[in-house]
Coordinates of C-alpha atoms and ligand atoms in Angstrom, one line a residue:
M1 CA 0.0 -0.1 -0.1
N2 CA 1.5 3.0 -0.9
W3 CA 0.7 6.3 2.0
L4 CA -2.4 7.7 0.2
E5 CA -4.0 4.2 0.1
I6 CA -3.0 3.8 3.9
D7 CA -4.3 7.0 4.3
N8 CA -7.8 6.1 2.8
K9 CA -8.3 3.0 4.8
H10 CA -7.1 4.2 8.5
V11 CA -6.8 8.1 8.6
W12 CA -9.3 10.0 10.0
H13 CA -9.5 13.9 8.4
P14 CA -11.1 17.1 10.1
Y15 CA -15.0 17.3 9.6
N16 CA -15.3 14.2 7.4
S17 CA -16.3 10.6 7.2
L18 CA -13.5 7.4 7.0
P19 CA -12.7 7.3 4.2
S20 CA -13.3 10.4 3.0
K21 CA -16.2 11.1 0.5
T22 CA -14.6 14.1 -0.9
N23 CA -11.1 14.0 -3.0
I24 CA -8.2 14.1 -0.2
L25 CA -4.6 15.9 -2.0
G26 CA -1.8 14.3 -0.6
V27 CA 0.8 17.0 -0.5
K28 CA 4.5 16.1 -0.5
S29 CA 6.2 19.7 0.6
T30 CA 5.8 23.3 0.9
N31 CA 7.8 26.2 0.6
K32 CA 6.6 29.7 1.2
T33 CA 2.9 30.0 -0.1
T34 CA 3.5 27.0 -2.9
I35 CA 2.3 23.6 -1.6
Y36 CA 3.6 20.9 -3.6
L37 CA 1.4 17.7 -4.0
N38 CA 2.8 14.5 -4.7
D39 CA 1.5 14.1 -8.2
G40 CA 4.3 16.9 -8.9
Q41 CA 1.2 19.8 -9.4
E42 CA 1.9 23.3 -7.5
L43 CA -0.8 25.1 -5.6
I44 CA -0.7 28.7 -4.8
D45 CA -1.9 28.4 -0.9
G46 CA -4.8 30.7 0.0
M47 CA -5.7 29.6 3.2
S48 CA -2.4 29.3 5.3
S49 CA -3.1 26.5 7.3
W50 CA -6.4 27.7 8.7
W51 CA -5.2 31.3 9.5
S52 CA -1.7 29.9 11.1
A53 CA 1.0 30.3 8.5
I54 CA 1.4 34.2 8.7
H55 CA 4.9 34.0 7.3
G56 CA 4.7 31.1 4.4
Y57 CA 6.4 27.9 4.6
N58 CA 9.7 27.0 5.6
H59 CA 11.0 30.3 6.8
P60 CA 14.9 29.9 7.3
K61 CA 14.3 31.9 10.5
L62 CA 11.8 30.1 12.1
N63 CA 13.2 26.6 10.4
N64 CA 16.3 27.6 12.3
A65 CA 15.0 28.4 16.0
L66 CA 13.6 24.7 16.0
K67 CA 16.9 23.4 14.9
K68 CA 18.7 25.1 17.9
Q69 CA 15.6 24.2 20.1
V70 CA 15.4 20.6 19.0
D71 CA 19.4 20.3 20.2
I72 CA 18.6 21.6 23.8
M73 CA 15.7 20.7 25.2
P74 CA 13.2 19.1 22.9
H75 CA 10.7 19.1 26.1
I76 CA 10.5 19.1 29.5
M77 CA 7.1 18.7 31.7
F78 CA 6.1 21.9 33.0
G79 CA 4.5 21.2 36.1
G80 CA 7.1 22.6 38.8
I81 CA 9.6 23.5 36.2
A82 CA 10.6 26.6 34.3
H83 CA 12.6 27.1 31.3
E84 CA 13.7 30.6 29.3
Q85 CA 11.8 29.9 25.7
A86 CA 8.5 29.8 28.1
S87 CA 9.7 32.7 29.8
I88 CA 10.8 35.0 27.1
L89 CA 7.6 34.1 25.5
C90 CA 5.2 34.7 28.1
K91 CA 7.0 38.5 28.2
K92 CA 6.4 38.9 24.7
L93 CA 2.7 37.9 24.8
S94 CA 2.1 40.2 28.0
D95 CA 4.0 43.2 26.6
L96 CA 2.0 42.8 23.2
T97 CA -1.5 42.2 24.7
G98 CA -0.9 44.6 27.7
L99 CA -2.7 41.8 30.1
N100 CA 0.1 40.2 32.6
S101 CA -0.7 36.6 33.6
V102 CA -0.1 33.8 30.8
F103 CA -1.4 30.2 30.5
L104 CA 0.2 28.3 27.6
C105 CA -2.1 25.5 26.1
D106 CA -1.8 23.1 23.5
S107 CA -4.5 24.2 21.1
G108 CA -6.8 26.8 20.6
S109 CA -9.8 24.5 21.9
V110 CA -8.3 24.0 25.2
S111 CA -7.1 27.7 25.5
V112 CA -11.0 28.5 25.2
E113 CA -12.0 26.1 28.0
V114 CA -9.2 27.7 30.5
A115 CA -10.6 31.2 29.6
L116 CA -13.8 29.6 30.6
K117 CA -12.5 27.7 33.4
T118 CA -10.8 31.0 34.8
A119 CA -13.3 33.3 34.2
I120 CA -15.6 30.8 37.0
L121 CA -12.8 30.7 38.8
Y122 CA -12.1 34.4 39.3
Q123 CA -16.1 34.8 40.0
K124 CA -15.7 31.5 42.6
A125 CA -12.7 33.9 44.1
K126 CA -15.2 36.4 45.0
K127 CA -17.8 34.1 46.0
K128 CA -20.4 34.7 43.6
D129 CA -21.6 31.0 41.9
K130 CA -21.2 32.5 37.8
Y131 CA -21.3 29.5 35.4
K132 CA -23.0 30.8 32.4
F133 CA -21.6 32.4 29.8
I134 CA -22.6 34.6 27.3
A135 CA -22.1 34.3 23.3
L136 CA -22.6 35.8 19.8
N137 CA -25.0 34.1 17.5
N138 CA -22.6 32.6 14.4
A139 CA -20.1 31.8 17.1
Y140 CA -17.2 29.4 16.7
H141 CA -14.8 28.9 19.8
G142 CA -13.6 25.4 18.3
D143 CA -14.5 21.6 19.2
T144 CA -14.3 20.9 22.7
L145 CA -16.9 20.7 25.2
G146 CA -16.9 24.0 27.2
A147 CA -15.9 25.4 23.2
M148 CA -18.7 23.9 21.4
S149 CA -21.0 25.1 23.5
V150 CA -20.1 29.0 23.1
C151 CA -20.7 28.2 19.3
D152 CA -23.8 28.9 17.1
Q153 CA -26.1 26.9 18.6
T154 CA -27.8 26.0 15.0
N155 CA -25.4 27.2 12.2
S156 CA -22.3 25.4 14.1
M157 CA -21.5 21.8 13.2
H158 CA -22.2 20.9 17.1
S159 CA -25.8 21.4 17.4
I160 CA -26.1 17.4 17.0
Y161 CA -24.6 17.3 20.6
G162 CA -27.2 18.5 22.1
S163 CA -28.4 18.2 25.5
Y164 CA -24.3 17.0 26.4
L165 CA -23.6 20.7 26.1
P166 CA -24.4 23.2 28.7
E167 CA -26.4 26.2 28.0
H168 CA -25.4 29.0 27.8
I169 CA -27.1 32.8 26.6
F170 CA -26.7 33.5 22.8
I171 CA -27.2 37.5 22.1
K172 CA -28.4 38.6 18.6
E173 CA -24.6 39.0 16.5
P174 CA -23.3 42.6 15.2
T175 CA -25.3 43.5 11.7
L176 CA -22.6 42.7 9.0
G177 CA -20.4 45.3 8.3
F178 CA -17.4 47.2 9.4
N179 CA -19.2 50.7 9.9
S180 CA -23.0 49.1 10.6
D181 CA -25.2 49.7 13.0
Y182 CA -25.2 47.2 15.8
S183 CA -27.3 48.8 17.9
E184 CA -30.0 45.5 18.4
S185 CA -26.8 43.7 19.2
I186 CA -26.1 45.9 22.3
K187 CA -29.5 46.0 23.0
D188 CA -29.6 42.5 23.0
L189 CA -26.5 42.5 25.6
E190 CA -28.4 44.8 27.9
E191 CA -31.5 43.0 28.2
K192 CA -29.8 39.6 28.8
L193 CA -27.3 41.0 31.4
L194 CA -29.8 43.0 33.1
K195 CA -31.6 39.8 33.0
Y196 CA -29.2 36.9 33.7
H197 CA -26.3 39.1 35.2
E198 CA -26.3 36.8 38.1
Q199 CA -25.5 34.1 37.0
I200 CA -23.0 35.2 34.0
A201 CA -19.4 34.7 34.3
G202 CA -18.0 36.1 31.7
F203 CA -18.6 37.3 27.3
I204 CA -16.7 35.5 25.4
F205 CA -16.9 36.6 20.9
E206 CA -14.0 36.7 18.4
P207 CA -13.9 40.5 18.2
V208 CA -14.4 42.6 14.4
V209 CA -14.5 39.0 12.6
Q210 CA -16.1 35.9 13.7
G211 CA -14.1 33.1 12.1
A212 CA -15.9 30.0 11.2
G213 CA -19.4 30.4 12.4
G214 CA -19.8 33.0 8.8
M215 CA -16.7 35.1 7.8
R216 CA -18.7 38.0 9.2
I217 CA -16.9 41.6 9.9
Y218 CA -18.6 43.7 12.6
N219 CA -18.4 47.2 13.5
P220 CA -15.4 47.4 16.2
N221 CA -17.6 49.8 18.4
F222 CA -19.9 47.3 19.6
L223 CA -16.6 45.4 21.7
K224 CA -16.2 49.4 22.7
D225 CA -19.9 49.2 24.3
A226 CA -19.9 46.2 25.4
R227 CA -16.9 46.7 27.6
K228 CA -19.0 49.7 29.5
L229 CA -21.8 47.2 30.0
C230 CA -19.8 44.1 31.4
K231 CA -17.7 46.5 33.6
K232 CA -21.2 47.6 35.2
Y233 CA -21.3 43.6 36.5
D234 CA -18.4 42.6 36.7
I235 CA -18.9 40.2 33.9
L236 CA -15.3 39.1 32.4
L237 CA -14.4 40.5 28.6
I238 CA -13.4 36.9 26.5
A239 CA -11.7 38.3 23.6
D240 CA -10.8 35.1 21.5
E241 CA -8.3 36.6 19.1
I242 CA -6.8 32.8 18.1
A243 CA -7.9 33.5 14.2
T244 CA -7.6 37.3 14.3
G245 CA -4.5 37.7 16.7
F246 CA -1.1 38.6 14.6
G247 CA -2.1 40.9 12.5
H248 CA -5.1 39.0 10.2
T249 CA -6.9 41.6 10.2
G250 CA -4.2 44.4 9.8
K251 CA -3.9 45.5 13.6
M252 CA -2.1 43.4 16.1
F253 CA -5.0 42.1 17.4
A254 CA -8.3 42.5 16.3
C255 CA -9.5 44.6 19.6
D256 CA -7.3 47.2 18.8
W257 CA -9.7 48.1 16.2
A258 CA -11.8 49.1 19.5
D259 CA -9.2 50.4 21.6
I260 CA -10.6 47.8 24.0
K261 CA -8.3 45.5 26.6
P262 CA -10.1 43.0 27.0
D263 CA -10.0 40.8 31.3
I264 CA -8.9 37.7 29.0
M265 CA -8.1 36.7 25.6
T266 CA -7.1 33.6 23.8
V267 CA -4.2 33.5 21.0
G268 CA -3.3 30.6 18.5
K269 CA -3.6 30.1 15.4
G270 CA -0.8 32.2 14.1
L271 CA 1.4 32.0 17.4
T272 CA 3.7 29.6 16.2
G273 CA 3.5 30.7 12.5
G274 CA 2.0 27.9 12.0
Y275 CA 4.6 25.5 12.9
M276 CA 3.7 23.9 16.1
T277 CA 0.6 23.6 18.0
M278 CA 0.1 26.0 20.8
A279 CA -2.3 28.8 22.1
A280 CA -2.2 30.8 25.1
M281 CA -4.7 32.2 27.5
I282 CA -3.8 35.6 28.7
T283 CA -5.8 37.4 31.7
S284 CA -4.6 40.8 33.6
K285 CA -3.3 40.8 36.9
N286 CA -6.4 41.3 38.6
I287 CA -7.9 38.3 37.5
S288 CA -4.8 36.2 38.6
D289 CA -4.2 37.9 41.6
T290 CA -8.1 37.7 42.7
I291 CA -7.7 33.3 42.3
S292 CA -4.3 33.4 43.4
N293 CA -4.9 35.3 46.4
S294 CA -8.5 33.5 47.3
E295 CA -9.1 30.4 48.9
I296 CA -9.4 28.0 45.7
G297 CA -5.8 29.5 45.3
V298 CA -4.8 27.3 42.0
L299 CA -6.1 27.0 38.3
M300 CA -6.4 23.4 38.0
H301 CA -5.4 22.5 34.4
G302 CA -1.6 21.3 32.9
P303 CA -2.0 19.6 29.8
T304 CA 1.2 17.3 29.8
F305 CA 2.8 19.1 26.8
M306 CA 2.6 22.6 28.0
G307 CA 4.9 25.1 27.3
N308 CA 6.7 22.5 25.0
P309 CA 9.9 24.3 24.5
L310 CA 10.1 23.5 20.7
A311 CA 6.7 25.3 20.0
C312 CA 8.1 28.5 22.8
S313 CA 11.4 28.6 20.4
V314 CA 9.2 28.4 17.3
A315 CA 6.4 31.1 18.2
N316 CA 9.2 33.0 20.2
A317 CA 11.2 33.3 16.4
S318 CA 7.8 34.0 14.7
I319 CA 6.7 36.8 16.8
D320 CA 10.6 38.3 16.1
L321 CA 9.7 38.2 12.8
L322 CA 6.4 39.4 12.5
L323 CA 8.0 42.9 14.5
E324 CA 11.0 43.1 12.7
T325 CA 8.6 43.1 9.5
N326 CA 6.7 45.7 7.7
W327 CA 3.6 42.8 8.6
N328 CA 1.5 46.1 8.8
E329 CA 2.4 47.4 5.5
N330 CA 2.2 44.0 4.0
V331 CA -1.3 43.3 5.1
K332 CA -2.7 46.7 4.2
N333 CA -1.3 45.9 0.5
I334 CA -3.2 42.5 0.9
E335 CA -6.5 44.1 1.5
N336 CA -6.1 46.8 -0.8
I337 CA -5.8 43.7 -3.9
F338 CA -8.7 42.0 -1.7
D339 CA -10.5 45.5 -2.8
I340 CA -10.2 45.7 -5.8
E341 CA -10.5 42.5 -7.1
L342 CA -13.3 41.1 -5.1
K343 CA -15.3 44.1 -6.7
N344 CA -15.3 41.6 -10.0
A345 CA -17.0 39.1 -8.2
Q346 CA -19.8 41.1 -6.5
K347 CA -21.5 41.2 -9.8
L348 CA -21.7 37.5 -10.6
D349 CA -25.3 36.1 -10.1
L350 CA -24.7 33.2 -7.8
V351 CA -22.8 35.6 -5.7
A352 CA -25.0 37.2 -2.4
S353 CA -21.7 39.9 -1.0
V354 CA -18.5 40.4 -1.0
R355 CA -16.5 41.7 2.4
N356 CA -12.8 41.8 3.0
I357 CA -10.5 43.3 5.8
G358 CA -6.6 42.2 6.5
A359 CA -5.6 39.4 5.3
I360 CA -9.2 37.9 4.9
G361 CA -11.4 37.9 1.9
V362 CA -15.0 36.4 1.3
I363 CA -16.8 35.5 -1.3
E364 CA -20.4 34.7 0.1
L365 CA -22.6 32.9 -2.3
K366 CA -26.6 32.8 -2.3
D367 CA -26.5 29.1 -2.4
D368 CA -24.5 26.4 0.0
C369 CA -24.1 23.7 -2.2
Y370 CA -21.2 24.5 -4.9
A371 CA -18.3 24.6 -2.1
Q372 CA -17.3 21.4 -3.5
E373 CA -17.3 21.8 -6.8
I374 CA -15.6 25.4 -6.7
Q375 CA -12.7 23.9 -4.3
D376 CA -12.1 20.7 -7.2
Y377 CA -12.1 24.1 -9.9
C378 CA -9.3 25.9 -8.1
V379 CA -7.4 22.8 -7.2
K380 CA -7.3 22.2 -10.9
N381 CA -6.3 25.7 -11.5
G382 CA -3.5 25.6 -9.4
V383 CA -5.3 27.0 -6.0
W384 CA -5.1 25.7 -2.8
I385 CA -8.8 27.0 -1.1
R386 CA -11.2 25.7 1.1
P387 CA -15.1 26.8 1.1
F388 CA -17.5 25.7 3.5
G389 CA -20.9 26.2 2.7
K390 CA -21.8 29.5 1.1
L391 CA -18.4 30.6 2.3
I392 CA -15.3 31.3 -0.6
Y393 CA -12.8 32.8 1.1
S394 CA -9.3 33.0 1.7
I395 CA -6.5 34.0 4.1
V396 CA -3.0 34.6 3.3
S397 CA 0.2 34.7 4.3
Y398 CA 1.5 38.1 4.4
I399 CA 4.6 37.2 2.5
I400 CA 2.3 36.3 -0.6
E401 CA 3.2 38.1 -3.6
D402 CA 0.6 40.1 -5.1
N403 CA 0.4 38.1 -8.6
D404 CA 0.2 35.4 -6.7
L405 CA -3.0 36.8 -4.6
K406 CA -4.5 38.0 -7.3
K407 CA -4.5 34.6 -9.0
V408 CA -6.2 33.1 -5.8
I409 CA -9.1 35.8 -6.0
R410 CA -9.6 35.3 -9.8
T411 CA -9.5 31.8 -9.8
M412 CA -12.0 32.0 -6.8
I413 CA -13.9 34.1 -9.2
N414 CA -13.3 31.9 -12.6
A415 CA -14.7 29.1 -10.6
I416 CA -17.9 31.0 -9.9
R417 CA -18.1 31.6 -13.3
S418 CA -17.6 28.2 -14.3
I419 CA -20.6 27.0 -12.5
E420 CA -22.7 30.1 -14.3
E421 CA -21.9 28.9 -17.4
K422 CA -23.0 25.1 -17.0
R423 CA -26.3 26.3 -15.5
Ligands
LIG1 C1 -9.7 27.8 15.4 C2 -10.2 28.5 16.0 C3 -10.9 28.1 17.3 C4 -9.9 26.9 18.1 O1 -8.5 26.4 17.9 P1 -7.7 24.7 17.7 O2 -6.7 24.9 17.7 O3 -8.5 24.3 15.9 O4 -8.1 24.4 18.9 C5 -10.9 28.5 18.6 N1 -11.5 30.0 18.3 C6 -11.3 30.5 17.5 C7 -11.9 31.9 16.9 C8 -10.7 30.3 16.3 O5 -11.0 30.4 14.9

C-alpha cells in the first residue's frame, strides 16, 4: 500500500468521514506560499493552513529556531519547572497584549476551555457562583466540550450534541459590516445582562471578525459598548483572538480596532507561525491575583505538553519576525488587492455579497451547494482554498506575492463563473 492508500483506509480527516467522501490531496512538501502535491502539481496557498502560516512555509528563521532548540531540549514537563523559551514567550505575549498572566495551552480549543474555567474561578474567588456565559450567534470557539457550548447553537457543526452541552446565553450578532449599526445587538446584550447577570461569568466573542461561524466582519465600536456594559456587572470580557490575532485584520489584535483591553484573551493559530500546535490564555493581573489570593488558590489545569520548548522557541521566532518586518504594510497591501479584485465577484449572479479586511477575503454565495465544486476547480487551476457552505474565502500569508494573491482571488471568481456558465 502506498501512503495515500493507507490514508484512505486508516486516517480520519477533520470534519470528515472515513474513508473521506471527498478527494484528499497528497502533499509532498511546502515552501513559502506554494504547496507541492504528490503528483507533481503546485498550488498557491490561499488558506495559510487555517490562519496559521502567517510567514509562509519553511521560513529560514523559524526553521533554524526549531533546529537549534531540538538539540538544547525538545521537551520538559512544565509542572514545577521553568525554562527560558517559555519565559521569553510569556513576556512577549504580555507586552503585546498589555495583559499580565499567561497560561500556555496545546491548542486553541484548550485555551478557550481554560479561559472559561478561569472566568468561573475568578467569580468563585469573589464568592459568586456564576457558571453561564454570553456568546454571540454565529460564534465559533473550537471543538471541545466547553468551546462547543459557546459556538452558535444551530449554525455550528455541534448542534448534533444537543443536551450533552452546557447551556449558555446567546445574543444577536452585530450586523454585518465594519461600519454598520450594531445597536440591536447591544440592546440584546444589555437586556440579557440585566436579566441574567447574577449567573453570568463572562462574555466570550471573536473581536471584529467571526471566523468559522460565518466569516462575518462587524463594527469594532460594538466592543467598546460591550466593554462598558460588562464592567458594570463585573462580567469578564473574553476576547477569542485565536483567528484574528497576530495581524490578520490589519491590527496586531482585532481588539485594537476598538482600543479595548479584554480581561481574558485567547491566542493560537498564528502564534507559532503555523509550525507547532500551541495556544495561550492571557489574563489581567487582577484576575490571576484574585484567584491566587482566594481560598481556591490555584488554576486546576495542566496539559502534559504545556509550554513545550520547541513550540515556544518557534513562537518566539515568529513573533520576532513579525515585529521586525513591515507586516502591517504587507497586510495593508493584501487588503488593497482584495478590495479591488473582489469587486469582480460582486457582479456575479451566484454571489450574495463580498467582504474583506486585512489578509482575509470572503465571497458569500446565495446557495451552499457549490463549495466542493469550487474547491475542485481551484485545485485544478493551481490554487488551494477550502470553502465551506456558502463561504468561498481566502486567508493568506503576509509574504504572498501580489501576482499570486491576484491569481488566488481570480481563480475563486473564475470557479464561480464556470458554475454559472454550466447552469
Ligand atoms: C480555530 C479557532 C479555535 C480553535 O482552535 P484549535 O486550535 O483548532 O483548537 C477557537 N476559536 C477561534 C476563533 C478559532 O478560529
